Amino acid sequence: MSRKLVWIEQPRFQGFGCSECAWIFNSPGSPAGKSFDEMMRNFEFQRDKEFALHVCADHPGTKRVSA
Ligand SMILES: [Zn+2]
């Protein structure tokens, strides 16, 4: 298990995804927070949580070639 959270840039999607499967992080709307820092913290928390929870086997698809 050496999956990593990676930044993905494709014509139709830009954002965070998994290096080992087709999972991508879909932000559920704007992150909550009273300030930019707080919003960033909430965004990163949500992103890391969802990444940690996803199961690669549930997201088969293009196995990305790591740079
Ligand atoms: Zn994965």
Short mmCIF file of N, CA and C in Angstrom, two decimals, residues 3-26 43 47 51 54 56 59 61-67:
data_model
loop_
_atom_site.label_atom_id
_atom_site.label_comp_id
_atom_site.label_asym_id
_atom_site.label_seq_id
_atom_site.Cartn_x
_atom_site.Cartn_y
_atom_site.Cartn_z
N ARG A 3 -0.18 4.13 -1.73
CA ARG A 3 -0.97 5.15 -2.42
C ARG A 3 -0.66 6.53 -1.85
N LYS A 4 -0.77 7.49 -2.71
CA LYS A 4 -0.47 8.86 -2.31
C LYS A 4 -1.58 9.78 -2.79
N LEU A 5 -1.74 10.85 -2.06
CA LEU A 5 -2.63 11.90 -2.50
C LEU A 5 -1.86 12.75 -3.50
N VAL A 6 -2.38 12.84 -4.69
CA VAL A 6 -1.64 13.54 -5.74
C VAL A 6 -2.51 14.61 -6.40
N TRP A 7 -1.85 15.61 -6.93
CA TRP A 7 -2.54 16.65 -7.69
C TRP A 7 -2.69 16.16 -9.11
N ILE A 8 -3.91 16.25 -9.63
CA ILE A 8 -4.19 15.76 -10.97
C ILE A 8 -4.60 16.92 -11.85
N GLU A 9 -3.98 16.99 -13.01
CA GLU A 9 -4.38 18.01 -13.98
C GLU A 9 -4.75 17.33 -15.28
N GLN A 10 -6.02 17.38 -15.58
CA GLN A 10 -6.51 16.83 -16.82
C GLN A 10 -7.40 17.88 -17.45
N PRO A 11 -7.68 17.71 -18.76
CA PRO A 11 -8.55 18.71 -19.41
C PRO A 11 -9.89 18.86 -18.71
N ARG A 12 -10.41 17.76 -18.16
CA ARG A 12 -11.75 17.81 -17.58
C ARG A 12 -11.75 17.79 -16.06
N PHE A 13 -10.60 17.68 -15.45
CA PHE A 13 -10.58 17.66 -13.99
C PHE A 13 -9.24 18.17 -13.48
N GLN A 14 -9.33 19.04 -12.50
CA GLN A 14 -8.13 19.46 -11.79
C GLN A 14 -8.42 19.35 -10.31
N GLY A 15 -7.57 18.67 -9.62
CA GLY A 15 -7.80 18.54 -8.19
C GLY A 15 -7.00 17.38 -7.62
N PHE A 16 -7.38 16.97 -6.43
CA PHE A 16 -6.64 15.92 -5.76
C PHE A 16 -7.25 14.56 -6.06
N GLY A 17 -6.37 13.58 -6.16
CA GLY A 17 -6.82 12.23 -6.41
C GLY A 17 -5.82 11.24 -5.86
N CYS A 18 -6.10 9.96 -6.10
CA CYS A 18 -5.25 8.90 -5.59
C CYS A 18 -4.28 8.47 -6.69
N SER A 19 -3.06 8.17 -6.26
CA SER A 19 -2.05 7.76 -7.23
C SER A 19 -2.26 6.33 -7.70
N GLU A 20 -3.07 5.56 -6.98
CA GLU A 20 -3.19 4.13 -7.27
C GLU A 20 -4.53 3.70 -7.84
N CYS A 21 -5.49 4.60 -7.90
CA CYS A 21 -6.79 4.21 -8.45
C CYS A 21 -7.46 5.45 -9.02
N ALA A 22 -8.73 5.29 -9.38
CA ALA A 22 -9.44 6.38 -10.07
C ALA A 22 -10.15 7.32 -9.11
N TRP A 23 -9.91 7.17 -7.82
CA TRP A 23 -10.56 8.04 -6.84
C TRP A 23 -10.09 9.48 -7.00
N ILE A 24 -11.07 10.39 -6.93
CA ILE A 24 -10.73 11.81 -6.89
C ILE A 24 -11.52 12.46 -5.77
N PHE A 25 -10.97 13.53 -5.25
CA PHE A 25 -11.66 14.24 -4.19
C PHE A 25 -12.61 15.27 -4.78
N ASN A 26 -13.89 15.06 -4.52
CA ASN A 26 -14.89 16.03 -4.93
C ASN A 26 -15.27 16.86 -3.72
N PHE A 43 -10.80 22.36 4.49
CA PHE A 43 -10.66 21.69 3.19
C PHE A 43 -9.66 20.55 3.28
N ARG A 47 -10.40 16.61 2.88
CA ARG A 47 -9.70 15.92 1.80
C ARG A 47 -8.91 14.72 2.35
N PHE A 51 -9.65 10.79 1.66
CA PHE A 51 -8.58 9.99 1.05
C PHE A 51 -8.28 8.78 1.92
N HIS A 54 -11.18 6.09 1.56
CA HIS A 54 -11.52 5.40 0.32
C HIS A 54 -10.75 4.09 0.17
N CYS A 56 -9.15 1.61 -2.55
CA CYS A 56 -8.71 1.63 -3.95
C CYS A 56 -9.46 0.61 -4.79
N HIS A 59 -12.50 1.70 -6.61
CA HIS A 59 -12.38 2.72 -7.65
C HIS A 59 -11.43 2.24 -8.74
N GLY A 61 -9.93 1.58 -12.38
CA GLY A 61 -9.87 2.49 -13.51
C GLY A 61 -8.44 2.67 -13.92
N THR A 62 -8.20 3.73 -14.58
CA THR A 62 -6.86 4.01 -15.06
C THR A 62 -5.89 4.09 -13.91
N LYS A 63 -4.92 3.23 -13.93
CA LYS A 63 -3.87 3.32 -12.94
C LYS A 63 -2.90 4.38 -13.42
N ARG A 64 -2.80 5.41 -12.64
CA ARG A 64 -2.00 6.54 -13.09
C ARG A 64 -0.51 6.22 -12.99
N VAL A 65 0.20 6.69 -13.95
CA VAL A 65 1.64 6.51 -13.94
C VAL A 65 2.24 7.67 -13.15
N SER A 66 2.93 7.34 -12.09
CA SER A 66 3.50 8.41 -11.29
C SER A 66 4.69 9.02 -12.01
N ALA A 67 4.81 10.28 -11.88
CA ALA A 67 5.86 11.02 -12.59
C ALA A 67 7.22 10.69 -12.02
#
